[in-house]
Coordinates of C-alpha atoms in Angstrom, one line a residue:
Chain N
X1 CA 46.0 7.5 33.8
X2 CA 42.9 9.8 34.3
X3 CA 40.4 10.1 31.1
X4 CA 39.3 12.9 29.9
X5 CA 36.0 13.9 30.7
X6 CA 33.4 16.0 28.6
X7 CA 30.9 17.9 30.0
X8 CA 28.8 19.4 26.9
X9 CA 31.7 20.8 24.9
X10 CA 34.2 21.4 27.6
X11 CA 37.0 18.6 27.9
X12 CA 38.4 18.4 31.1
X13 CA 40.6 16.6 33.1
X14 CA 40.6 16.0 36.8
X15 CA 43.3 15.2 39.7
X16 CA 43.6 15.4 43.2
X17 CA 44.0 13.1 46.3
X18 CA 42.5 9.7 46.3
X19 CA 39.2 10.7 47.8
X20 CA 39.1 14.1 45.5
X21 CA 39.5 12.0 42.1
X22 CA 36.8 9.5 43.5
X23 CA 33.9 11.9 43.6
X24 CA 35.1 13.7 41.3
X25 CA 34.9 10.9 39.1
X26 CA 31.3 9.4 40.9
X27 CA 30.2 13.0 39.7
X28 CA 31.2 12.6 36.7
X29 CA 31.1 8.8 35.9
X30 CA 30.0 8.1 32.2
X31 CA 31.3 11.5 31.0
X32 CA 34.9 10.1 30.1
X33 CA 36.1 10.9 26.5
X34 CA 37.3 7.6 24.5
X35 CA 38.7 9.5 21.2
X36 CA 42.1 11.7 21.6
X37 CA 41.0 14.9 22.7
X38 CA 42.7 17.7 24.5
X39 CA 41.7 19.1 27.8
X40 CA 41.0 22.7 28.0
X41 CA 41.3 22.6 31.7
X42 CA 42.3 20.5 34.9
X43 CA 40.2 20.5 38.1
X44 CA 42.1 18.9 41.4
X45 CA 40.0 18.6 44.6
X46 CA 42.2 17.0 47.8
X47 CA 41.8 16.6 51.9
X48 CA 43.8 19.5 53.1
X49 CA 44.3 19.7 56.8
X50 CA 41.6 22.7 57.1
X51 CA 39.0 20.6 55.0
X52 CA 39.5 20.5 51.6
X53 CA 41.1 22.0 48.7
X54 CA 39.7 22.7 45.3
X55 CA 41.5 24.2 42.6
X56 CA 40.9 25.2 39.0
X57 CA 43.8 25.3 36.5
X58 CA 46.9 27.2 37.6
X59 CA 44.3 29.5 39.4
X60 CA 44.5 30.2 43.4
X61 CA 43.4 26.9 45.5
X62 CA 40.5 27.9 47.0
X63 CA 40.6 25.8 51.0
X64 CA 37.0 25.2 51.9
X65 CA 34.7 22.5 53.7
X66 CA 35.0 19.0 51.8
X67 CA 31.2 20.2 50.7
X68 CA 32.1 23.7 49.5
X69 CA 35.0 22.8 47.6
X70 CA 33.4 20.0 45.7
X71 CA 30.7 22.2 45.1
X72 CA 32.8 25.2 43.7
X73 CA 34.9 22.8 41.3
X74 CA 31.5 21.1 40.2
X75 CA 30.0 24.8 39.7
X76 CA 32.8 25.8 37.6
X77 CA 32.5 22.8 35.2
X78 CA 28.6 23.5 34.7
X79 CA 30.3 26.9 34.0
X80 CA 32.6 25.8 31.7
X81 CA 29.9 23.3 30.1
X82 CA 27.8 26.6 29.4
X83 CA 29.7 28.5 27.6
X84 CA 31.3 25.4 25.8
X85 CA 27.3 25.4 24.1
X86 CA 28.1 28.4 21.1
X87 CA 25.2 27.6 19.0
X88 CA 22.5 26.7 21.9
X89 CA 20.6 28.8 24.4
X90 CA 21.4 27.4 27.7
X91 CA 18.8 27.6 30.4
X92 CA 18.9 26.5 33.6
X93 CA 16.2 24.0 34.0
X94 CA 15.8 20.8 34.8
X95 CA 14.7 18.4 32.4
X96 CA 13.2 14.8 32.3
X97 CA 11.6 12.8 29.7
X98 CA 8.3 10.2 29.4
X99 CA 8.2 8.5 26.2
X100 CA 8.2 10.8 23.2
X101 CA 7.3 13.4 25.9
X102 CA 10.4 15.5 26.7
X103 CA 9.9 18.6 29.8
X104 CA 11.9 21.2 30.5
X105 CA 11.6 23.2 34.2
X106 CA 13.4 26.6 33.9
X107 CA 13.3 27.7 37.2
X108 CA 16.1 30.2 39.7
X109 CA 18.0 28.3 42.2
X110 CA 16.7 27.6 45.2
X111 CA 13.3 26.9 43.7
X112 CA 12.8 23.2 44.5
X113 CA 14.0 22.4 40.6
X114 CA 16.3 20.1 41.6
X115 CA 14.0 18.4 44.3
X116 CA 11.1 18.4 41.6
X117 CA 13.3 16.7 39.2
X118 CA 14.3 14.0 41.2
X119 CA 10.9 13.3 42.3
X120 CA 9.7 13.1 38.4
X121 CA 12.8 10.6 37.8
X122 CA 11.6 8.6 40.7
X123 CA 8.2 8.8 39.3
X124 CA 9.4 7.1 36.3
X125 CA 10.2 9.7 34.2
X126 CA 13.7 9.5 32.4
X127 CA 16.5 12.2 33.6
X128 CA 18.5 14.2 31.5
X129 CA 19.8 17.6 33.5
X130 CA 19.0 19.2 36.9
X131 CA 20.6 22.0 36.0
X132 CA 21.5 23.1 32.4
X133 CA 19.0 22.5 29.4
X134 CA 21.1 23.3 26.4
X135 CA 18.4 23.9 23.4
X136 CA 19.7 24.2 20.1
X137 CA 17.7 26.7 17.5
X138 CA 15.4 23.4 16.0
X139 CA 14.3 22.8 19.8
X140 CA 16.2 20.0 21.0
X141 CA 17.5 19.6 24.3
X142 CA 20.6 17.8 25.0
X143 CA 21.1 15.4 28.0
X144 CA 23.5 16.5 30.3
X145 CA 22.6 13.8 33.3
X146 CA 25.4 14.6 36.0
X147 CA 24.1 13.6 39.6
X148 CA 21.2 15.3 40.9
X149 CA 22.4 18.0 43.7
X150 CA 19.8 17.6 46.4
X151 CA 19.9 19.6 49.0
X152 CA 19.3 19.0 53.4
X153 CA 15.9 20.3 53.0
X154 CA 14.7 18.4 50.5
X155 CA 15.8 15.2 51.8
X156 CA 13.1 14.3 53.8
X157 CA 10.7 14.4 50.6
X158 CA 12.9 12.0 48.9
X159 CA 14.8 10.0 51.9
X160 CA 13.6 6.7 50.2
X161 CA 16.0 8.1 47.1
X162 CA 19.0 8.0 49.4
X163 CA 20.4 4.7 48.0
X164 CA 21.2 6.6 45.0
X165 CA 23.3 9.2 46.6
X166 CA 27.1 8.5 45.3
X167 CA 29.0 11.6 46.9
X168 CA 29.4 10.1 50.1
X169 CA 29.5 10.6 53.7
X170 CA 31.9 14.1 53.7
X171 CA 29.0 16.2 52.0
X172 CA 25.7 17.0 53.3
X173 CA 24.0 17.2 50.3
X174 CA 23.5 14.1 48.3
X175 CA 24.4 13.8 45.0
X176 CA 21.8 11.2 43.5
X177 CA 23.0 9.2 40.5
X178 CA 19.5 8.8 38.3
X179 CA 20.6 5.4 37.5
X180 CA 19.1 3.9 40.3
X181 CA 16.4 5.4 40.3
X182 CA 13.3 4.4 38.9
X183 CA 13.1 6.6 35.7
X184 CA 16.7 6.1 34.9
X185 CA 19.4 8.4 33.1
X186 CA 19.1 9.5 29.5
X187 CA 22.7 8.6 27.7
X188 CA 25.0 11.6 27.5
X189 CA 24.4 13.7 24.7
X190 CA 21.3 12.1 23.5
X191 CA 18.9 14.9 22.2
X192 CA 15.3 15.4 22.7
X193 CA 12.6 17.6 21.8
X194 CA 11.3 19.7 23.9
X195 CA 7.5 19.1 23.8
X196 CA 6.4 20.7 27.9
X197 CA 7.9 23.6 29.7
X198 CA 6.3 23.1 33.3
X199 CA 7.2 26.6 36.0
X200 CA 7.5 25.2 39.8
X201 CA 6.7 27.2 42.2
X202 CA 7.5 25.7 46.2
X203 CA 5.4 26.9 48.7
X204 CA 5.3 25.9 52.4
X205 CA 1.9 23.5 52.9
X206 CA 0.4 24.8 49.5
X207 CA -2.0 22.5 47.6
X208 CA -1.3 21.6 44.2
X209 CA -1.8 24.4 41.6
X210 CA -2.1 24.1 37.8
X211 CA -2.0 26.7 35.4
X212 CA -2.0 26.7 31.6
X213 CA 0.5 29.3 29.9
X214 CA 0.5 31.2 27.2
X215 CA 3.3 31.1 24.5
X216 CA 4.3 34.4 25.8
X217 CA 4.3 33.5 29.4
X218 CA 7.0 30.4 27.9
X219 CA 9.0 32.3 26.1
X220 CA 9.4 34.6 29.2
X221 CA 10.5 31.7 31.8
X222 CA 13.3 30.4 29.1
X223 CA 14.2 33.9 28.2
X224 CA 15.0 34.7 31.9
X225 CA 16.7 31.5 33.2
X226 CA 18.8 31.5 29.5
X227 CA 22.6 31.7 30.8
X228 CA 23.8 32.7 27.2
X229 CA 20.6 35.5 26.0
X230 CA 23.4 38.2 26.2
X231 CA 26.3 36.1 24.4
X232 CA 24.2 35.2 21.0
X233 CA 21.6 37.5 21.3
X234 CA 18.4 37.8 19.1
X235 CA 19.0 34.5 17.7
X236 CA 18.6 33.2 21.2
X237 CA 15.7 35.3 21.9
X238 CA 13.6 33.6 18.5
X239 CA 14.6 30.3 19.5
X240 CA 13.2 30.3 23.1
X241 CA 9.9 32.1 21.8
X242 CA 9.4 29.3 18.6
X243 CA 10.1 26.4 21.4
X244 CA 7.6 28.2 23.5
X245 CA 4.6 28.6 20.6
X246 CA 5.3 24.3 19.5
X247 CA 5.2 23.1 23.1
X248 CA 2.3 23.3 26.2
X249 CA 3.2 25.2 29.6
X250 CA 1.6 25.0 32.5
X251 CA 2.9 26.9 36.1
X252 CA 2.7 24.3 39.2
X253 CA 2.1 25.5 42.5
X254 CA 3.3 22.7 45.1
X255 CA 4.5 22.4 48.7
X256 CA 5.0 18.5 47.7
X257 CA 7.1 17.5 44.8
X258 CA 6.4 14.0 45.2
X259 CA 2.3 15.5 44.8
X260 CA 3.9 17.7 41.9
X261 CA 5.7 14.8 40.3
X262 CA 2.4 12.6 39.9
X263 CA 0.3 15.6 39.0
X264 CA 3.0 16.5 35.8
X265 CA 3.1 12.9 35.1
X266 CA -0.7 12.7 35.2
X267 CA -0.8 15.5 33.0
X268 CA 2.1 15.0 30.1
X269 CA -0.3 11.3 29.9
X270 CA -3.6 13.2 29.3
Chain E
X1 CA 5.6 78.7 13.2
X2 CA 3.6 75.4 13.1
X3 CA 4.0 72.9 16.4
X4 CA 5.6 69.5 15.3
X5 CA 3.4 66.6 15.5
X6 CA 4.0 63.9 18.3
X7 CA 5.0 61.2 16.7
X8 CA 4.9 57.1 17.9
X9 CA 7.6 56.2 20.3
X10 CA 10.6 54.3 19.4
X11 CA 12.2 51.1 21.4
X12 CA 15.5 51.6 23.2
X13 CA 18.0 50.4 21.1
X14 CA 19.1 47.9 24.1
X15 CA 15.6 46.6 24.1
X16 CA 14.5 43.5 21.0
X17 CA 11.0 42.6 20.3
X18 CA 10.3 39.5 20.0
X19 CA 6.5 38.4 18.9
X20 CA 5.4 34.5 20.4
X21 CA 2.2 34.0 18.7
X22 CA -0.2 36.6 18.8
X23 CA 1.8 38.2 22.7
X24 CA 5.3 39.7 22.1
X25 CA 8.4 40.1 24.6
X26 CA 10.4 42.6 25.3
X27 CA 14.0 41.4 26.5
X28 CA 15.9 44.2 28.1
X29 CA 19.5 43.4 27.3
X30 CA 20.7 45.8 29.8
X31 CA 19.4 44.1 32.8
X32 CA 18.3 40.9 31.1
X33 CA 14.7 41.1 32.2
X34 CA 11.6 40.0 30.3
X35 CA 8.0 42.6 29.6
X36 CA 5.0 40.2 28.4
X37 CA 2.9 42.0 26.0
X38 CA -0.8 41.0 25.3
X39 CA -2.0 40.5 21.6
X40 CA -3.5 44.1 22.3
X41 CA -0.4 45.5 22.8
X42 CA 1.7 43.3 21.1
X43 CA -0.1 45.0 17.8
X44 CA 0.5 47.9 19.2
X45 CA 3.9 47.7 19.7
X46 CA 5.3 46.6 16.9
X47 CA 4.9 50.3 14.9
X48 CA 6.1 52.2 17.4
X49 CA 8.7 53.6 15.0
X50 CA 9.3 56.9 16.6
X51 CA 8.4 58.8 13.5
X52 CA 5.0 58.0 12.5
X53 CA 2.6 60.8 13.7
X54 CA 0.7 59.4 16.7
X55 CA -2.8 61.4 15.6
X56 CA -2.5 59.1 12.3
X57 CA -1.7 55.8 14.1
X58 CA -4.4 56.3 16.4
X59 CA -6.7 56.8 13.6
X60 CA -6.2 53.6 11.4
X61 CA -6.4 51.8 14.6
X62 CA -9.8 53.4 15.1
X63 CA -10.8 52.3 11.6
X64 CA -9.3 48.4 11.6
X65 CA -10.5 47.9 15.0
X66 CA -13.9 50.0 14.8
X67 CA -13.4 51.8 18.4
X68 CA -13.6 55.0 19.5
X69 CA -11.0 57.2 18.7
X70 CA -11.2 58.3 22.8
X71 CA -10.8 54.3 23.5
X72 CA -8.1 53.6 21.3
X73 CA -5.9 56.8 22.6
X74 CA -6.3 55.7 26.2
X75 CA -5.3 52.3 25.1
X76 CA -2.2 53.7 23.7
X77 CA -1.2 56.0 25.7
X78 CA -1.4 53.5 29.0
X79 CA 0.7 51.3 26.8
X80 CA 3.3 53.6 26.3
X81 CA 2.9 54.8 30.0
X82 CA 3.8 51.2 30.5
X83 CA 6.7 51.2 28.4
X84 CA 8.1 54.1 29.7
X85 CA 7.7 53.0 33.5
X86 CA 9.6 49.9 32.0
X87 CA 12.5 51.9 30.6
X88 CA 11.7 50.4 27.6
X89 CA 11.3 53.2 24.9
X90 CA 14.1 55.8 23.8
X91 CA 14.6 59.2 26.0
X92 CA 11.9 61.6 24.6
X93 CA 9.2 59.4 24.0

């Protein structure tokens, strides 16, 4: 029988064809529930003869490539996972941690956040989310440490990372499991404070760039990449600006995030 | 019959302040975008009531921050130009 998994709050089950329920579970290894607990939904990814096909509870199957359809069941679980969070703000960031040092990376998609973070874990820092940074009200951020999605163009910075990848040979972009990398993973659920809030910025060739921030400037990079600001509101808002005055921000201008990664590390150690 | 006094703008009622430190934001729930405010404004900001008269708020500020009355007027009025451009402030101010 398939476990339960737990992504934040949101219990899940997931089914499929013997190669769906594989990386499905690869994704999601470590996440399994061990104490009764029911399922709110069930996720079933399976080869179709058009590709692959990826659907969500009794909802339309959705036939895609192997890569799109993974993606679109992993998306909705992150989804899920957010709005599972009722008393945190949830911002998409990456986040790592270095000793009692714990930093967030609110950034949009497509920013190299992802690529970034992988290149901190590798740089020894330990990994907790690429992707959702939920942050309760007294400033801790809670380890969320699914695989690291890292995308074709990013895979030449890291190609000495691709022994970690664990979604196989049917998706182009690798799904690195921080495990095996040098940093490690952070246990599921285990809580941090956030003590650095560092703003990537990828551009093509550019030197390194470091930038102190204000408070303000903090509290403005949470506040815009918080998935749940609307849903709870002002309480949400006072959180992200307190977490912003108690921690140091800088904004990092890379077009290297190996450079990036020592340059962080250097300065979290300072 | 006496002209009424222009008073201090007031915040939309979609928009929250929200003071970090000495800087405040200004979260625009209706398109989820963020305004940074400098410690200038950010004291600034935070009486715009929309009924106090402006004249009067321009004043005290004169006194507490010994400036020109001329200064401190141009530095309010850009911020509520600012505001405004910003959709930030109720219709009518």
């Amino acid at each position: 029988m398939i476990a339960t998994h737990r992504a934040l709050d949101h219990a899940f089950r997931i089914d499929g064809d013997d190669w769906g329920i594989g990386f499905l579970e690869a994704i999601f290894a470590g996440f399994e529930v061990t104490e009764p607990v029911e399922a709110r939904e069930v996720y079933r990814l399976e080869v179709v003869s058009s590709g692959a096909r990826a659907t969500v509870g009794t909802g339309k199957p959705l036939d895609q490539s192997p890569g799109d359809a993974a993606s679109h069941l992993v998306t909705s679980i992150n989804r899920e996972a957010m709005l599972s969070m009722r008393t945190s703000s949830v911002v998409h960031a990456g986040v790592v941690a270095l000793g009692d040092v714990c930093v967030v990376i609110p950034a949009v998609s497509g920013s190299g956040k992802s690529t970034l973070t992988a290149a901190l874990v590798a740089e020894g820092f330990s990994y907790l989310s690429d992707e959702l940074a939920p942050i309760s009200d007294a400033g801790q951020v809670v380890a969320y440490p699914k695989p690291i999605v890292v995308r074709n163009d990013s895979k030449s910075v890291l190609d000495d990372l691709a022994h970690a990848d664990v979604g196989g040979d049917r998706f182009e972009p690798w799904f690195l499991d921080a495990g095996r990398l040098a940093g490690g993973r952070s246990s599921i659920g285990e809580s941090r404070q956030v003590t650095h809030v560092v703003v990537p910025s990828f551009e093509e060739r550019a030197e390194i760039d470091v930038a102190p921030l204000t408070p303000g400037q903090v509290a403005v990079a949470l506040m815009v990449n918080c998935f749940n600001v609307a849903r709870r509101g002002r309480p949400s808002l006072e959180s992200l600006a307190r977490i912003a005055e108690q921690c140091s921000g800088v904004a990092v201008v890379h077009g290297d995030a190996r450079a990036a990664a020592r340059e962080i590390r250097r300065i979290v150690e300072s | 019959m006496s002209e009424s006094r222009e008073t201090l703008p007031a915040l939309h009622p979609d928009v929250e302040l929200v003071l970090v430190g000495d800087e405040a934001v200004v979260w625009d729930s209706r398109t989820s975008t963020a305004h940074l405010l400098d410690p200038l404004a950010a004291a600034l900001v935070i009486h715009f009531d929309g009924v106090s008269p402006l004249d009067e708020f321009i004043d005290d500020v004169s006194v507490t921050w010994e400036r020109p009355v001329a200064d401190v007027t141009a530095v309010v009025r850009s911020l509520v130009d600012r505001m405004n451009a910003a959709n930030a402030l109720s219709s009518g101010t």
